[in-house]
Short mmCIF file of C-alpha atoms in Angstrom, two decimals:
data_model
loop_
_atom_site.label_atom_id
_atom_site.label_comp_id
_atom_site.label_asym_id
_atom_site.label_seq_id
_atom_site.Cartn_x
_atom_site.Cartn_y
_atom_site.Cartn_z
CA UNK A 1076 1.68 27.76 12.55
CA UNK A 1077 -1.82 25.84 12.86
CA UNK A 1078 -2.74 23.85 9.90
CA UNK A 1079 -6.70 23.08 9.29
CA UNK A 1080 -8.60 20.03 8.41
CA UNK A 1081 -8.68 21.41 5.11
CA UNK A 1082 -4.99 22.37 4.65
CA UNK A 1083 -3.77 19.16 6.17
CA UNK A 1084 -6.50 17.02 3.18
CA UNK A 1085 -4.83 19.41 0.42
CA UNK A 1086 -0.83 18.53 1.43
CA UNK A 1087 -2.27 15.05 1.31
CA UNK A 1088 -3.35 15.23 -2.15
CA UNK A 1089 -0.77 17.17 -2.95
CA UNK A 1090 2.09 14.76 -1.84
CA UNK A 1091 -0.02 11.45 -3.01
CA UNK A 1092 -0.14 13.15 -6.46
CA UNK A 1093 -3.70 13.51 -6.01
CA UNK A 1094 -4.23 17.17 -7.17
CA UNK A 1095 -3.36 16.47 -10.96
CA UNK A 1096 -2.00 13.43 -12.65
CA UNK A 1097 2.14 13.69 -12.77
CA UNK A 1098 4.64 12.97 -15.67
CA UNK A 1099 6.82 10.88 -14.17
CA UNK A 1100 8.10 7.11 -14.99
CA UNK A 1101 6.18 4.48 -12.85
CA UNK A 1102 9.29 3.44 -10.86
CA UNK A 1103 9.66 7.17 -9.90
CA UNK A 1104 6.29 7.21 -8.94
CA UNK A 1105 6.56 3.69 -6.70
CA UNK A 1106 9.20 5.63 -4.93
CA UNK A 1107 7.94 9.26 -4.31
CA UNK A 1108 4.94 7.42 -2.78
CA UNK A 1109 7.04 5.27 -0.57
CA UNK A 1110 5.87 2.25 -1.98
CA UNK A 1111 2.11 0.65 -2.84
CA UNK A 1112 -0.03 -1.39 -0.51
CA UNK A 1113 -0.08 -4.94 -2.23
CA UNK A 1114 -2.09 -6.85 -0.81
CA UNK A 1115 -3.85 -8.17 -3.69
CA UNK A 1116 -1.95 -8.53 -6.91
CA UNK A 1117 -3.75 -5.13 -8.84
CA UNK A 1118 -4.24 -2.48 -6.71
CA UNK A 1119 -0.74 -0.92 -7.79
CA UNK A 1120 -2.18 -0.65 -11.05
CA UNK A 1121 -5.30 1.21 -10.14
CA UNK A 1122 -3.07 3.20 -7.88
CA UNK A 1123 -0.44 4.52 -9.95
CA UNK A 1124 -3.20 5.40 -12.85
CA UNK A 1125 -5.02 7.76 -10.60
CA UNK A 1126 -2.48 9.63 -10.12
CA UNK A 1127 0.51 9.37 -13.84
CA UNK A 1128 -0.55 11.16 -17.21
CA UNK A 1129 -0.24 8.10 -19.58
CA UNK A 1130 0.60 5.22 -17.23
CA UNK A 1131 -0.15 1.81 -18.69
CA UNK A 1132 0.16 -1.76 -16.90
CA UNK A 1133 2.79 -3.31 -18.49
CA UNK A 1134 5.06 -0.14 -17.43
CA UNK A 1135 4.39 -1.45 -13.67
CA UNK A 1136 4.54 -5.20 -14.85
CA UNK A 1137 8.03 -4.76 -16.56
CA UNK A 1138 9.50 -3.52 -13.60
CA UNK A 1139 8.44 -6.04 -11.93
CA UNK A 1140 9.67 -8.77 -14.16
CA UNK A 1141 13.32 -7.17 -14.47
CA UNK A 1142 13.25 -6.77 -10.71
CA UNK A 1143 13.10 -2.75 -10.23
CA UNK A 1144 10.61 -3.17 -8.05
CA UNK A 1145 9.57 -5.75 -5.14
CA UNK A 1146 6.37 -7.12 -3.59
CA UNK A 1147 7.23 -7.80 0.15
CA UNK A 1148 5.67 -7.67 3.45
CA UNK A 1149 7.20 -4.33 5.05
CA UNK A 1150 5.01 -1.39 6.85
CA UNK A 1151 2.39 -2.70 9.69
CA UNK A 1152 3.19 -6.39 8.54
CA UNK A 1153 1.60 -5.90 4.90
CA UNK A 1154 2.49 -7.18 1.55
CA UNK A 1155 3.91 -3.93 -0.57
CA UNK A 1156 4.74 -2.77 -3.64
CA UNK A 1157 8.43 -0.80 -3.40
CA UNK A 1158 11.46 -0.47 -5.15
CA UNK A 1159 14.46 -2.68 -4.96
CA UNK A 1160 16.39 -0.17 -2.75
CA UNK A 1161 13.70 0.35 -0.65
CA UNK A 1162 12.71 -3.41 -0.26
CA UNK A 1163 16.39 -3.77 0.79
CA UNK A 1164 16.77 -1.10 2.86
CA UNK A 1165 13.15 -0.96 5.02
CA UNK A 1166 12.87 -4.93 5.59
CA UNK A 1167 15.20 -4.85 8.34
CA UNK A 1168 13.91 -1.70 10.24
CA UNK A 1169 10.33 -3.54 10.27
CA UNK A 1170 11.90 -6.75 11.73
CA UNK A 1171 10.08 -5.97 14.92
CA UNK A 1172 7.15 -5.71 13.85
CA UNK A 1173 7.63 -9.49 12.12
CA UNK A 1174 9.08 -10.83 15.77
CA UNK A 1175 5.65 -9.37 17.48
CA UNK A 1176 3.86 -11.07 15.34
CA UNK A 1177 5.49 -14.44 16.10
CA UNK A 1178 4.61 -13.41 19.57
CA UNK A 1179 1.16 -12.40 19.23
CA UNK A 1180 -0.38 -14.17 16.06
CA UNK A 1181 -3.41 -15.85 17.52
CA UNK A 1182 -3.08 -18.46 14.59
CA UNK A 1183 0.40 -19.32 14.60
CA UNK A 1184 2.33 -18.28 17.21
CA UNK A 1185 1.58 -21.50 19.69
CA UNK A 1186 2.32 -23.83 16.63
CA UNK A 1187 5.72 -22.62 16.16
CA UNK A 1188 7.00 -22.17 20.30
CA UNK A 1189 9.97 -23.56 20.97
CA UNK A 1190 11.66 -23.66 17.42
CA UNK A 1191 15.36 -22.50 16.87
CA UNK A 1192 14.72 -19.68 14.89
CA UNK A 1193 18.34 -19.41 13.50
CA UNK A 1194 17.85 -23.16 12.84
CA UNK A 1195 14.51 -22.53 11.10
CA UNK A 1196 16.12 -19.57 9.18
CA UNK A 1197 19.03 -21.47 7.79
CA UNK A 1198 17.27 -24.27 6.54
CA UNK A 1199 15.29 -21.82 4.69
CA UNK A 1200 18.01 -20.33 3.12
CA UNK A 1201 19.32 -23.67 1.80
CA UNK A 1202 15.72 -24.83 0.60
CA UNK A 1203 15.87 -21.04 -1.46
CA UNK A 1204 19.54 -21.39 -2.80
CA UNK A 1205 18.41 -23.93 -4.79
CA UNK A 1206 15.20 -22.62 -6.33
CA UNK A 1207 11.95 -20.67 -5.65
CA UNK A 1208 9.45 -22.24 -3.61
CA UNK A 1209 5.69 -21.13 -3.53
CA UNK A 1210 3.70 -21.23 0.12
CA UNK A 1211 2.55 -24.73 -0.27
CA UNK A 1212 6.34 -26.42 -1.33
CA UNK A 1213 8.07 -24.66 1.33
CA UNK A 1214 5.66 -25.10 4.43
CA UNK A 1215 6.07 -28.52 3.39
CA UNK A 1216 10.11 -28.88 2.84
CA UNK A 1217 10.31 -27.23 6.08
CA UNK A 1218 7.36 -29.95 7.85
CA UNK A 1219 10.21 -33.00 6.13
CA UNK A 1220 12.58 -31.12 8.41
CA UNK A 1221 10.47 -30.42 11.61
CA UNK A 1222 7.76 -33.82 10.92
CA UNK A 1223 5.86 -32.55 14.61
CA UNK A 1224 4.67 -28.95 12.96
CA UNK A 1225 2.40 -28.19 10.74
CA UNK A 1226 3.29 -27.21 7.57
CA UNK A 1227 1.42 -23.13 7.45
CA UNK A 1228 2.91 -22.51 10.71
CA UNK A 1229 6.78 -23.30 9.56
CA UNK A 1230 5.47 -20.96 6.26
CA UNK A 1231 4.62 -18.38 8.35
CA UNK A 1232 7.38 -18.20 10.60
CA UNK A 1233 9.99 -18.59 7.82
CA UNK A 1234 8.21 -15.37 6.02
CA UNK A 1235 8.69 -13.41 9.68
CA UNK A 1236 12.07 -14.42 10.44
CA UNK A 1237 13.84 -13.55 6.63
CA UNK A 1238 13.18 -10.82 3.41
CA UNK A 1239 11.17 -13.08 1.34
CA UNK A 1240 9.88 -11.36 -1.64
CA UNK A 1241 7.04 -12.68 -3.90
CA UNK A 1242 8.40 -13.28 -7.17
CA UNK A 1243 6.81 -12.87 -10.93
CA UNK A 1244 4.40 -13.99 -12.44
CA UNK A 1245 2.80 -12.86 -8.91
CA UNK A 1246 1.32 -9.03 -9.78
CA UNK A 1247 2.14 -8.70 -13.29
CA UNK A 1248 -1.02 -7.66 -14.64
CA UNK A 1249 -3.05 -10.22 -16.54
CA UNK A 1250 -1.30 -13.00 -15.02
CA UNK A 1251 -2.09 -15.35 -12.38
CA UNK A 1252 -0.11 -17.21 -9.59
CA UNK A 1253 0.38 -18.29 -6.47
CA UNK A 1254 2.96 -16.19 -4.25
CA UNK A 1255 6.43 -17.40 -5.01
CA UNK A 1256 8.79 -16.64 -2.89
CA UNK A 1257 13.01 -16.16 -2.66
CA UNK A 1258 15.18 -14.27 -0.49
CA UNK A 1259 15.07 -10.69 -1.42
CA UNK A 1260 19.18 -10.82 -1.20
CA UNK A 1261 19.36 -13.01 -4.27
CA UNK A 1262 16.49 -11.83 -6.11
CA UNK A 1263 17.65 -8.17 -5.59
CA UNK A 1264 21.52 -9.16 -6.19
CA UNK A 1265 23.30 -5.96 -6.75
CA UNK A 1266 21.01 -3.54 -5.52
CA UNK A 1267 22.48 -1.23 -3.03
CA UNK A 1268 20.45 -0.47 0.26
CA UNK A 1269 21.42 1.20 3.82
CA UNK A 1270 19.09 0.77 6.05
CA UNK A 1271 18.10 3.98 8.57
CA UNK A 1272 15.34 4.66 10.54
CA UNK A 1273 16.00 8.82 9.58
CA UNK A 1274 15.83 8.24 6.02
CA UNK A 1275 12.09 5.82 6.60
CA UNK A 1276 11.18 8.93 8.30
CA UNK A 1277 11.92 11.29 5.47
CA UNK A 1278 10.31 9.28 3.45
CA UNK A 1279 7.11 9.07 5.20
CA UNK A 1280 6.76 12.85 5.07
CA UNK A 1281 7.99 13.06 1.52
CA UNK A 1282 4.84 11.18 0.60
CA UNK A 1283 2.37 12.09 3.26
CA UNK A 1284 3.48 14.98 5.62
CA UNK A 1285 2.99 17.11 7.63
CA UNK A 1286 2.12 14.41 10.23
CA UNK A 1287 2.49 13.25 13.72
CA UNK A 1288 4.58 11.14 15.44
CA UNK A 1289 1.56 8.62 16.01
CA UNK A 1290 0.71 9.16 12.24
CA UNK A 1291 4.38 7.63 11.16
CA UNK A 1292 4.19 4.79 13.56
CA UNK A 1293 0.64 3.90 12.07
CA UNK A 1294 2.06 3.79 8.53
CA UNK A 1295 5.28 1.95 9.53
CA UNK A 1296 3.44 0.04 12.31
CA UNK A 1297 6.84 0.60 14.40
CA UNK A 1298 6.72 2.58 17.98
CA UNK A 1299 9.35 4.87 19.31
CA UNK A 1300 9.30 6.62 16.47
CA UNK A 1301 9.21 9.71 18.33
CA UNK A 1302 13.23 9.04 19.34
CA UNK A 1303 14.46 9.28 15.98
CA UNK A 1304 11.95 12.48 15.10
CA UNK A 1305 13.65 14.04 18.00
CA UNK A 1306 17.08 13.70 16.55
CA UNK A 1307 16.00 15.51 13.29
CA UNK A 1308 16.04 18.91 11.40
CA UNK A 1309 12.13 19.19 10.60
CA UNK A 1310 10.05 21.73 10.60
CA UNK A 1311 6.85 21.41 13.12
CA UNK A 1312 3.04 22.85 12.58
CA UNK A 1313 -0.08 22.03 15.01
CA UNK A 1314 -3.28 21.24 14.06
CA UNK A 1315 -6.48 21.97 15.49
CA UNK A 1316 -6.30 19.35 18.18
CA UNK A 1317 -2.98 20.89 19.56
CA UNK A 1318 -1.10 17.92 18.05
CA UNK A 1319 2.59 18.79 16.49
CA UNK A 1320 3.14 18.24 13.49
CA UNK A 1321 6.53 17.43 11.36
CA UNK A 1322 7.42 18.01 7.58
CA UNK A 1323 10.45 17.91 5.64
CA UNK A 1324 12.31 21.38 5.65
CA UNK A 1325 12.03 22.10 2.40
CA UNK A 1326 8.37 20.64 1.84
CA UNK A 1327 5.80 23.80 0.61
CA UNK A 1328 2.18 23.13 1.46
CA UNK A 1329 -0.76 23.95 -1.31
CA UNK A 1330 -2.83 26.58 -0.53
CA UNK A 1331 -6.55 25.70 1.34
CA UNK A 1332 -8.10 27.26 -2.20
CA UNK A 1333 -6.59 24.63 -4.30
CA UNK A 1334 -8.87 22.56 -6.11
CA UNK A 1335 -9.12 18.77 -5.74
CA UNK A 1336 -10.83 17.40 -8.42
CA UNK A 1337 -12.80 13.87 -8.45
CA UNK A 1338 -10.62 11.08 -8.48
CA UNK A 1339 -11.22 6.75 -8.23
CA UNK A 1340 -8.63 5.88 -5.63
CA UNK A 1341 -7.68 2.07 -5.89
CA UNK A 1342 -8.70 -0.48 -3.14
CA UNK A 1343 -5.93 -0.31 -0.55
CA UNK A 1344 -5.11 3.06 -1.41
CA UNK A 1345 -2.29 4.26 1.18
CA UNK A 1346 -3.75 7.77 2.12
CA UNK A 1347 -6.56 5.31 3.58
CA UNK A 1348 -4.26 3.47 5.73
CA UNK A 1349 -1.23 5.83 6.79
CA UNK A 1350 -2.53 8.09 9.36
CA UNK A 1351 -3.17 7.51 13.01
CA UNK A 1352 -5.93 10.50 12.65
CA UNK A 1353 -7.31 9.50 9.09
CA UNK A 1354 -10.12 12.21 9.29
CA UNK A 1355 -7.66 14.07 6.90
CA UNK A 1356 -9.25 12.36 4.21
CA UNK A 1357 -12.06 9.78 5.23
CA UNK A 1358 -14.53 10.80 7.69
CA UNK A 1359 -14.91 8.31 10.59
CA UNK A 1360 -18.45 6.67 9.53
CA UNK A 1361 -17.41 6.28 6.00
CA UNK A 1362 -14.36 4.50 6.84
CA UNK A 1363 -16.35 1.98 9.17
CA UNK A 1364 -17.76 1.11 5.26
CA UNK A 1365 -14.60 1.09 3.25
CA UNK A 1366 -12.41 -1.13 5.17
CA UNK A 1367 -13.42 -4.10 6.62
CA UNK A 1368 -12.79 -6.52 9.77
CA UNK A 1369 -10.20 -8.52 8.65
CA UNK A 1370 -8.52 -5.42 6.83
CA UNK A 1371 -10.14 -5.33 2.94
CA UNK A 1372 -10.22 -2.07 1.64
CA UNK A 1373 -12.89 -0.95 -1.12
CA UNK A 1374 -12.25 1.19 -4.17
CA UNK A 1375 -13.17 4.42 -3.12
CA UNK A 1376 -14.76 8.13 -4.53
CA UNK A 1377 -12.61 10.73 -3.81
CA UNK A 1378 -14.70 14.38 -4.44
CA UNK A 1379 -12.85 17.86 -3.06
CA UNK A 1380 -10.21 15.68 -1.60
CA UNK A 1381 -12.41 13.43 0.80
CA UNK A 1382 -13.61 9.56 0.49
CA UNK A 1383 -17.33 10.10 -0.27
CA UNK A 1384 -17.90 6.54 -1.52
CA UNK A 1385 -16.81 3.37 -3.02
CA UNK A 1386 -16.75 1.78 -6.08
CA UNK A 1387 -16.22 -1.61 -7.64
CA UNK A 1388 -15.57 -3.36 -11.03
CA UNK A 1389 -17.57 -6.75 -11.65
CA UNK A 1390 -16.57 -8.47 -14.73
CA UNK A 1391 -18.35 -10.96 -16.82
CA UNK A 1392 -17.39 -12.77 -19.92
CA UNK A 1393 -18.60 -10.20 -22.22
CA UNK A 1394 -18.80 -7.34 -20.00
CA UNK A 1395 -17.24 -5.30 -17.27
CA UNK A 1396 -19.63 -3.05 -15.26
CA UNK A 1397 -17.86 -0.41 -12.64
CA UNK A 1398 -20.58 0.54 -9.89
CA UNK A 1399 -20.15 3.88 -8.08
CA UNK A 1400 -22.03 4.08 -4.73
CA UNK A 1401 -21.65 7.76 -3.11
CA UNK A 1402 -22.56 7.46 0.72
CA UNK A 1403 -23.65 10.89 0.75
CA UNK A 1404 -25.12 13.71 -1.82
CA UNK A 1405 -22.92 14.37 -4.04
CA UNK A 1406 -23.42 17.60 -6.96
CA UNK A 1407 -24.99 16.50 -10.61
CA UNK A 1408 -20.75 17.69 -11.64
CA UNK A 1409 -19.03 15.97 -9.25
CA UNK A 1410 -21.13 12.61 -10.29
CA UNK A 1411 -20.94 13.35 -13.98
CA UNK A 1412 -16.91 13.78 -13.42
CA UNK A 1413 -16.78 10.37 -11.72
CA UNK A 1414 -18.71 8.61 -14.05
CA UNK A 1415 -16.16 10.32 -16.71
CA UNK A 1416 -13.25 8.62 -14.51
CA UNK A 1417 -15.07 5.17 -14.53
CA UNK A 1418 -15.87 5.28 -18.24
CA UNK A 1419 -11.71 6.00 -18.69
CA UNK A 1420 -10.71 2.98 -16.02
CA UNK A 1421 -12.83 0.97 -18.17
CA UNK A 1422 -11.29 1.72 -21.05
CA UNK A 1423 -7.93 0.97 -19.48
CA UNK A 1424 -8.60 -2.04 -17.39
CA UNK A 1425 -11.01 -3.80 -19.47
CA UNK A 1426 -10.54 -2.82 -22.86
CA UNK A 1427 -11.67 -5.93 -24.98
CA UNK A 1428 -15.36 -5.95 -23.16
CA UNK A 1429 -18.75 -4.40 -23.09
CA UNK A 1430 -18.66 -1.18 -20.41
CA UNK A 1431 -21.45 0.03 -18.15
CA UNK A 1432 -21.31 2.58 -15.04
CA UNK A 1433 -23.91 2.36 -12.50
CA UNK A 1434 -24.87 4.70 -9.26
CA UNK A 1435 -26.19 3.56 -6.48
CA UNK A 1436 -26.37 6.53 -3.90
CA UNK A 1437 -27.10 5.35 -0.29
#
């Protein structure tokens, strides 16, 4: 069966809870989507109330602070947001992806040749059984240890080599702090996790099949993905290209006809980031403008299931203003409905200042 542009954009929204807001507990949500790109501390936030009837930030923050839920670096090398299974369970399958980078990292990986990493690794263990350390106090423990290397470069490679999550007050809404990290095995004591490349898989087209193999190994940022896709029950489409694609068995696909109203999709917003072909929801010249060089991604204006612009929240003492810029015409309904969004998000985010919306088509 060939899917279309237009089918492929509405599974998308579908599966990323796009095409109306869910009831469903936060943690649920974290793990139907397969976890939330965490770069920055907020994004989750903004995330998660695009998409859940009633969702307020302290029911993200508390699962953070009772450790339901993890930030750690995982798919493609990235800080994200997942549960404490899934934290468990996916760090070691990405562990290639970490010993590339020691490899390849144009900033560090020179500075750290030659070290033992099972040295490296065990001293890092001992620094953590005693307490937390943040970036700074354990680059430099490590430095006492190996005087001839500087101190960022010992951070780094101790982040690539073990599961280090970031630990609270790091994300929780309305706080601030430097990234603290321990080793996700003590933080996450008790938590039950098996890793398997199958079950990543599944879980990747839970949250954004049908896709190809190239699409899963752009979201993961492993390779050979195609071996363990082979080994599986799935069903297969093709799109218009020719290209197979896979879904889970049971998986049912919206109809083309399905309506995909406006939504404000956070910055760092995974349907953004987890395609190889990401014309299923951000045309080519418009994502040139939404994510930078070095890898920032802008708020975004989603209208009929597509990125048509960007948005962003500047906050002063007294006020916060949200500025909508659409790169393209967009109809007097589709701008009033995002302007409805933004005057909502305003309310939620910011609710103790002065609000203001402001377009700026381009």
């Amino acid at each position: 069966m060939k899917l279309s542009l237009r089918a492929l954009n509405r599974a998308t929204m579908d599966r990323q809870l796009l095409l109306r807001r869910a009831s469903m507990p936060a943690l649920a949500a974290v793990e139907h989507l397969a976890g939330l790109q965490a770069q920055a501390p907020f994004p989750p936030y903004y995330a998660l109330w695009a998409r859940l009837h009633g969702f307020k930030p302290h029911d993200l923050a508390k699962l953070l602070l009772d450790r339901s839920v993890a930030r750690i670096v995982l798919m493609r090398g990235t800080v994200h947001l997942v549960t404490a299974a899934d934290a468990l369970a996916w760090r070691p399958l990405v562990q290639p992806i970490m010993d590339r980078d020691l490899r390849t990292n144009t900033l560090h990986a020179a500075r750290v040749a030659g070290l033992d990493h099972g040295e490296v690794a065990a001293v890092t263990r001992e620094l953590l059984a005693g307490r937390p350390h943040t970036s700074a106090q354990l680059g430099a423990a490590l430095a006492e240890k190996w005087p001839e290397r500087e101190s960022d470069a010992l951070m780094h490679l101790a982040r690539c080599l073990l599961p280090l999550v970031q630990i609270p007050p790091r994300g929780v809404w309305g706080q601030a702090g430097r990234p603290t990290y321990q080793l996700a095995d003590r933080w996450l004591a008790g938590t039950e996790a098996v890793p398997s490349a199958e079950q990543l898989v599944r879980r990747y087209l839970a949250a954004f099949g049908p896709a190809t193999v190239a699409d899963a190994q752009a979201w993961s940022g492993l390779t050979k993905l195609g071996e363990v896709i082979d080994g599986m029950d799935l069903r297969t489409y093709v799109d218009t290209a020719g290209r197979t694609l896979y879904d889970l068995p049971g998986a049912t696909l919206p109809g083309e006809d399905v309506p995909a109203p406006p939504r404000l999709l956070a910055p760092f917003d995974q349907p953004l980031l987890s395609y190889a072909d990401r014309t299923r929801v951000i045309r080519d010249e418009h994502r040139k403008r939404v994510i930078s060089q070095n890898g920032l991604v802008k708020g975004t204006l989603l209208v009929g299931g597509f990125v048509k612009g960007a948005w962003d929240l500047k906050t002063t003492r007294d006020a916060a203003t949200l500025v909508l810029t659409p790169y393209e015409w967009l109809p007097k309904r589709d701008t009033a409905a995002l302007e409805s969004f933004g005057k909502r998000l305003l309310t939620w985010a910011e609710p103790g200042l002065r609000h203001d919306i402001q377009v700026f088509p381009e």
